[in-house]
CSV table of C-alpha atoms and ligand atoms in Angstrom, one decimal:
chain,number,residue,atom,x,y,z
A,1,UNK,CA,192.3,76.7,72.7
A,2,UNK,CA,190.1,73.6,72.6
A,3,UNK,CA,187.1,73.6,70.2
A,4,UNK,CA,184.7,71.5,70.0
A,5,UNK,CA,183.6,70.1,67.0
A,6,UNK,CA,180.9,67.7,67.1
A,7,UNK,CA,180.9,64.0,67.9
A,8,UNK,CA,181.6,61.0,66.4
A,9,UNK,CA,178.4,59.4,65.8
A,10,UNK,CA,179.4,56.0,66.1
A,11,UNK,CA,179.6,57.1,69.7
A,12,UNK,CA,176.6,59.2,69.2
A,13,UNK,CA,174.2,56.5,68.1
A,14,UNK,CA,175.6,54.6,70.8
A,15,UNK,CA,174.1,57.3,73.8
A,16,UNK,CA,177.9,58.3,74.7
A,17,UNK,CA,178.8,61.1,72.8
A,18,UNK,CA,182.7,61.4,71.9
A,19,UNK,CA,183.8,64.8,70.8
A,20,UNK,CA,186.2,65.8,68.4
A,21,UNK,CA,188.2,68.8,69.6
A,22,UNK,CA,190.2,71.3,67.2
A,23,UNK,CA,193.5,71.7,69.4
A,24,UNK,CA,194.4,75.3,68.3
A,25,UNK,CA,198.1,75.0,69.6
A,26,UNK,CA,198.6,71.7,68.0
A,27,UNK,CA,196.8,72.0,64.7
A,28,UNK,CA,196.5,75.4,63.5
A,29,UNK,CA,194.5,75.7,60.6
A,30,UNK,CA,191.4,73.9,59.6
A,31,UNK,CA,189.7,73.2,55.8
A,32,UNK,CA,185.8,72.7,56.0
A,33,UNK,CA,184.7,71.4,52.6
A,34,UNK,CA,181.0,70.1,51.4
A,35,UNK,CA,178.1,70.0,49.6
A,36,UNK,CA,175.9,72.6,49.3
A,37,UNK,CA,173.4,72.7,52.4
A,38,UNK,CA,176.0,70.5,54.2
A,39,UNK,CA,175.8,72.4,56.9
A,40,UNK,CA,178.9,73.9,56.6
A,41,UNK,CA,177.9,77.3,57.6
A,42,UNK,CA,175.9,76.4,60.7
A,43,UNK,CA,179.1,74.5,61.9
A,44,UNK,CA,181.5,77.1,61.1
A,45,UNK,CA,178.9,80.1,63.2
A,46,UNK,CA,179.2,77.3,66.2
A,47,UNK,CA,183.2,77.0,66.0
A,48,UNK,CA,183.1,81.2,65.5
A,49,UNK,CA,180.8,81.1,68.6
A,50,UNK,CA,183.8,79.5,70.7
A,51,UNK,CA,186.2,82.0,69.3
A,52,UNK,CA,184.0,84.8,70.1
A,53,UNK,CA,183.1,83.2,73.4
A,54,UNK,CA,186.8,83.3,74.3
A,55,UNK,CA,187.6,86.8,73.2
A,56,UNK,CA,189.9,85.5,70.4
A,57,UNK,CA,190.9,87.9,67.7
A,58,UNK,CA,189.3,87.0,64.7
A,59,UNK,CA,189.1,88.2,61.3
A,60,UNK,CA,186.4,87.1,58.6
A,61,UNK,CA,186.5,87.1,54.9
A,62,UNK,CA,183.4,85.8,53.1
A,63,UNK,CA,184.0,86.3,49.5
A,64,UNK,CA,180.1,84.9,48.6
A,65,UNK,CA,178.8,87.8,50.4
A,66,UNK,CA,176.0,85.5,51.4
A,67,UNK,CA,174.7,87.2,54.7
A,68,UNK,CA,176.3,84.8,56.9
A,69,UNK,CA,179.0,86.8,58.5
A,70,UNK,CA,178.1,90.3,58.1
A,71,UNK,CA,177.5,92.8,61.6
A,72,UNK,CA,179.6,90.5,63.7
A,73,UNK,CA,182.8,91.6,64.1
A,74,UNK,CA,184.8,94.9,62.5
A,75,UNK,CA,187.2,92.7,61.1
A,76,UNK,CA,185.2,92.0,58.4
A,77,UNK,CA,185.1,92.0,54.5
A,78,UNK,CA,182.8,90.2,51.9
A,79,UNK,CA,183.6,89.9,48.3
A,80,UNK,CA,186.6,92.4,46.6
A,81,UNK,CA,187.6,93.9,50.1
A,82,UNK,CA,188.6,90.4,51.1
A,83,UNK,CA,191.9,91.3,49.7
A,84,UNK,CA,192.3,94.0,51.8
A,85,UNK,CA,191.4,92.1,55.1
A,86,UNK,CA,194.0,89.5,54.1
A,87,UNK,CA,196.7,91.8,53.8
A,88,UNK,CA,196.2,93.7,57.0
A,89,UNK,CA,196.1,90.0,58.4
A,90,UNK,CA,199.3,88.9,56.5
A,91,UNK,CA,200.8,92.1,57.5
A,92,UNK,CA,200.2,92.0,61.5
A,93,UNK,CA,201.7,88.1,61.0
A,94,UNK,CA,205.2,89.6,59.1
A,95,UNK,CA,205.0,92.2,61.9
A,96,UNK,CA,205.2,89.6,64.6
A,97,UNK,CA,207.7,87.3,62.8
A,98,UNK,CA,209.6,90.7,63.2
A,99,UNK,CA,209.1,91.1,66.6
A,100,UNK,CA,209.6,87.4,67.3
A,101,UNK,CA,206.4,87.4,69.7
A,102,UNK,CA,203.7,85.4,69.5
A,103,UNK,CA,200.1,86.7,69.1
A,104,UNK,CA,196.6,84.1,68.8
A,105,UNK,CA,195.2,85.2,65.6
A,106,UNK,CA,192.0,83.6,63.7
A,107,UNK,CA,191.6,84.2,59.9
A,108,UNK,CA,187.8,82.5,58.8
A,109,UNK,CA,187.6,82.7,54.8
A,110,UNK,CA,184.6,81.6,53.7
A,111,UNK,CA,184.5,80.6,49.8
A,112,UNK,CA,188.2,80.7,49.7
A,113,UNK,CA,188.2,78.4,46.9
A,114,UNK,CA,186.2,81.0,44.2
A,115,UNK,CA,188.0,83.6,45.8
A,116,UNK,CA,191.3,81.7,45.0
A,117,UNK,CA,190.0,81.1,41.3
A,118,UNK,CA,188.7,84.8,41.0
A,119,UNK,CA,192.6,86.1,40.6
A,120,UNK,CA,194.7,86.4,37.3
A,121,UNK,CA,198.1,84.2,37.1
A,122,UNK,CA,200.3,86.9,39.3
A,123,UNK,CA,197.5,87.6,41.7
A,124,UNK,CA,197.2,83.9,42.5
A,125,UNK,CA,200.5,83.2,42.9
A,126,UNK,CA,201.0,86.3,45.3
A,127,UNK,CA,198.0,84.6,47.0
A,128,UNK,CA,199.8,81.5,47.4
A,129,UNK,CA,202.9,82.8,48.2
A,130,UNK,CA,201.2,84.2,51.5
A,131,UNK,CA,198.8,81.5,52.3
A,132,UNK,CA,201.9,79.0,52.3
A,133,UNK,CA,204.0,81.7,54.3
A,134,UNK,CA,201.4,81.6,56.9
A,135,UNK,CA,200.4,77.8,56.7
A,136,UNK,CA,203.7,76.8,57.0
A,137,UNK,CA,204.9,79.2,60.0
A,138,UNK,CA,201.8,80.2,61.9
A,139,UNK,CA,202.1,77.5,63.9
A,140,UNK,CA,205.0,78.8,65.2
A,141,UNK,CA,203.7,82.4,65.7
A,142,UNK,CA,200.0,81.6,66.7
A,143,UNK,CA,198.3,82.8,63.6
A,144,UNK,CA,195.7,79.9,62.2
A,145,UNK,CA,193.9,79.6,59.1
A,146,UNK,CA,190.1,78.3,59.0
A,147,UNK,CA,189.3,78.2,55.1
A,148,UNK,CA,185.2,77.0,54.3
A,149,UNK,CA,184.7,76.3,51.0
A,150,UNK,CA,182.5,73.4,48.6
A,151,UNK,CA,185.6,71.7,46.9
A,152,UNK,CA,189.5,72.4,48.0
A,153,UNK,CA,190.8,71.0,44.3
A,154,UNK,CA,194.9,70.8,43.6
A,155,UNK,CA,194.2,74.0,41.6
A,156,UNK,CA,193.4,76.3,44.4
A,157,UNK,CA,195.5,74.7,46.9
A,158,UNK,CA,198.3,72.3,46.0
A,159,UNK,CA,199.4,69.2,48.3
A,160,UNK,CA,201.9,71.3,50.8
A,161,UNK,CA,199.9,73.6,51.6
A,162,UNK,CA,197.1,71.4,52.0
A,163,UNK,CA,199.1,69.0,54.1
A,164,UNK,CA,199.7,71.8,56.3
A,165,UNK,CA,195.8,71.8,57.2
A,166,UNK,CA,195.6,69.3,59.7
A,167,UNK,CA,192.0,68.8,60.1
A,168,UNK,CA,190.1,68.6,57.5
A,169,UNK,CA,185.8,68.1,57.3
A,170,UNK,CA,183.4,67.5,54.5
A,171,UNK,CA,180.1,68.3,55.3
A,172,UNK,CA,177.4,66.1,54.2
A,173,UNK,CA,177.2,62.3,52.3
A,174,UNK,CA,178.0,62.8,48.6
A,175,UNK,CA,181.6,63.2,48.4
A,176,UNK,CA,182.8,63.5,44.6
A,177,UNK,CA,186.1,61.0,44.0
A,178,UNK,CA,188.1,64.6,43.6
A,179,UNK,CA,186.9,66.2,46.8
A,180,UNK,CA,187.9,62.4,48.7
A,181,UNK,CA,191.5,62.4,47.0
A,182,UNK,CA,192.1,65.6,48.3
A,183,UNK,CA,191.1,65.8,51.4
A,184,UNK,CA,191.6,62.2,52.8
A,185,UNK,CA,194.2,60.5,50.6
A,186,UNK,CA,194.8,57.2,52.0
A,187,UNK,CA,191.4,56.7,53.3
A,188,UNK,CA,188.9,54.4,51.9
A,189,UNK,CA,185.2,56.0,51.6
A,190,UNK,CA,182.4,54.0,51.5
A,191,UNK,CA,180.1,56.1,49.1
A,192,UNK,CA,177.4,53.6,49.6
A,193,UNK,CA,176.8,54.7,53.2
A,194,UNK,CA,174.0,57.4,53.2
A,195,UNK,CA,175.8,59.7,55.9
A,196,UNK,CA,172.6,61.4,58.5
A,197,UNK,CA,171.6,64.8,57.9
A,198,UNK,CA,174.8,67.0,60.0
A,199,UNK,CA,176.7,64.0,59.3
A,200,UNK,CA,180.2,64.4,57.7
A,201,UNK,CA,184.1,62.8,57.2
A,202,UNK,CA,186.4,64.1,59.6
A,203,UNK,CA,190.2,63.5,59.4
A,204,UNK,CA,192.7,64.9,62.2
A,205,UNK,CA,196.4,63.9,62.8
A,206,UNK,CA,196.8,60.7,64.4
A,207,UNK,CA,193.5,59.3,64.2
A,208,UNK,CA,191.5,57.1,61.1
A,209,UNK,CA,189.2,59.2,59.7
A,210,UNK,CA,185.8,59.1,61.0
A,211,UNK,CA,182.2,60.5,60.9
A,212,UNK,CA,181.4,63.7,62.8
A,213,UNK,CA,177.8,64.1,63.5
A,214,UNK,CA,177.3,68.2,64.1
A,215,UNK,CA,174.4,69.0,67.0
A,216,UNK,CA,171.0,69.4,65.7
A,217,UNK,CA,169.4,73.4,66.0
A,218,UNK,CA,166.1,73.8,66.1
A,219,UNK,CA,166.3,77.5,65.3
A,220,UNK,CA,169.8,77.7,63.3
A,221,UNK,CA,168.9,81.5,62.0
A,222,UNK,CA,169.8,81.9,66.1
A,223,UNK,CA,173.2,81.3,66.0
A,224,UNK,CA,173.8,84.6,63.7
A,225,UNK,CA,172.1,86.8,66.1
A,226,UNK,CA,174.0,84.9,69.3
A,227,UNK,CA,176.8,86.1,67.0
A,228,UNK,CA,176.1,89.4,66.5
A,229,UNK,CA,175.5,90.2,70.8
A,230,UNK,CA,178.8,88.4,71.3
A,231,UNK,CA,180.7,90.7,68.6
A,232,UNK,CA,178.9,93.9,70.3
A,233,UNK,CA,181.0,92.9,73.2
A,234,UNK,CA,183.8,92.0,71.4
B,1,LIG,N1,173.4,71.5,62.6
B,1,LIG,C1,172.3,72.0,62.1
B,1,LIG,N2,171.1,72.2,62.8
B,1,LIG,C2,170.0,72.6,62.2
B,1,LIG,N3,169.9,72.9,60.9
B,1,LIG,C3,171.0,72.8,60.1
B,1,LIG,C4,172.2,72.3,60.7
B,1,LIG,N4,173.1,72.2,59.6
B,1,LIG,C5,172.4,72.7,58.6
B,1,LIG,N5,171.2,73.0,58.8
B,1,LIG,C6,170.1,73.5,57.9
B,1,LIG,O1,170.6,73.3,56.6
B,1,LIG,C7,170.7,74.6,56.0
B,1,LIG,C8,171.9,74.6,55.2
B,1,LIG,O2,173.0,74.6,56.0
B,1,LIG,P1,174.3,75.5,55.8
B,1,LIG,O3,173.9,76.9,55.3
B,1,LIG,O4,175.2,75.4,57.0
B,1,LIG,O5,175.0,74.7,54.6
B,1,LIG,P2,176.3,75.1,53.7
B,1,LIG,O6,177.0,73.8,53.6
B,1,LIG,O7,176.9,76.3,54.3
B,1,LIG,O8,175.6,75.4,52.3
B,1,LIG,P3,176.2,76.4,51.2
B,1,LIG,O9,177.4,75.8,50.6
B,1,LIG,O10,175.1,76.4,50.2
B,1,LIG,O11,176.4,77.8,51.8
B,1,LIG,C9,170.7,75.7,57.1
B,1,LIG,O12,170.0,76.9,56.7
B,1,LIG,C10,169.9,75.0,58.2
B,1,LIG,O13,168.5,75.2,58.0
């Protein structure tokens, strides 16, 4: 499925408008990283709203329990009973490796990142263990990961698994040295540039990295309840 992201706003400022598309059959899974009031959430709903639009099966974890998510879909959890969302979500994927089928299946975590860092030594590493299993061969199998969090740091995912993300966003114009290394190593940032309001980095395979510049809502508390209708009929 093709997905639009927003546009490059080079081309933007310029009156032309060039989107950026997530490729779902080419790039699988997706990190969205940024300050807070980036605008990650509003971007994430509009992605969602694609998803939903196209009758994809979708699951949602949001481990901040922050109202942003909640009364969409079924296939929800918030906080503790993310774990067992993930693991009817890693099941159904070991179910079709099984079968050796293929089956289109969306996992959006929000706050992945403190949900990562809320688990003891041997919970994190069973974490891991499944995160990489399904980075590594949902490509193959059609299941794709869309993680949302404020920093992706070594700690919480380490450089395979992160490599295995091949889009990845920051949301907004401070970018800390850390969150830069990690999420576009190789590229040089120019922190003096004050990025636009729904301005952010954008890196996808192929292409230099760039500056996505996400459409302006004048009612964004809409989006949620254009969500909700479109789960009813889900
Ligand atoms: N594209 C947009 N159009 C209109 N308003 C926006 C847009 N993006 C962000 N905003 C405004 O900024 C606020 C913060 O955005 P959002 O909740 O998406 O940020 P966030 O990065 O998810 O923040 P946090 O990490 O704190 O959850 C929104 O409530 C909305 O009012």
């Amino acid at each position: 499925m093709l997905i639009k992201l927003g546009y490059s706003m080079e081309s933007w400022k310029n009156g032309v408008k060039t989107p950026f598309f997530w490729d779902t059959n080419k790039v699988p899974h997706i990190l969205l990283s940024g300050i807070t009031g980036g605008g990650k959430t509003v971007l994430a709903q509009m992605i969602v709203n694609q998803l939903l639009s196209e009758h994809k099966s979708i699951s949602i974890c949001d481990f901040k329990a922050g109202g942003d998510w909640d009364s969409i879909i079924s296939n929800y959890a918030e906080y503790k009973d993310c774990d067992e969302l993930l693991e009817t979500f890693y099941n159904s994927f070991l179910e079709t490796i099984e079968q050796r089928t293929k089956s289109e299946q969306y996992l959006i975590f929000d706050e992945f990142s403190s949900y990562a860092l809320s688990k003891d030594n041997k919970e994190f590493k069973e974490l891991m263990a499944k995160i990489s299993h399904i980075s590594f061969m949902g490509r193959s199998f059609g299941y794709k990961l869309f993680f949302i969090s404020q920093q992706f740091n070594s700690k919480v995912l380490d450089t395979a698994i992160r490599e295995q993300f091949g889009i990845k966003m920051y949301m907004g114009s401070t970018i800390s040295t850390e969150s830069a290394t990690m999420l576009f190593p190789n590229c040089e940032i120019d922190k003096s540039i004050h990025l636009p309001k729904c301005c952010g980095y954008i890196s996808m395979p192929e292409k230099e990295m760039d500056i996505i510049q996400i459409p302006f809502l004048n009612e964004p508390e809409k989006l949620k309840q254009l969500l909700i209708a479109k789960g009813l009929i889900y």
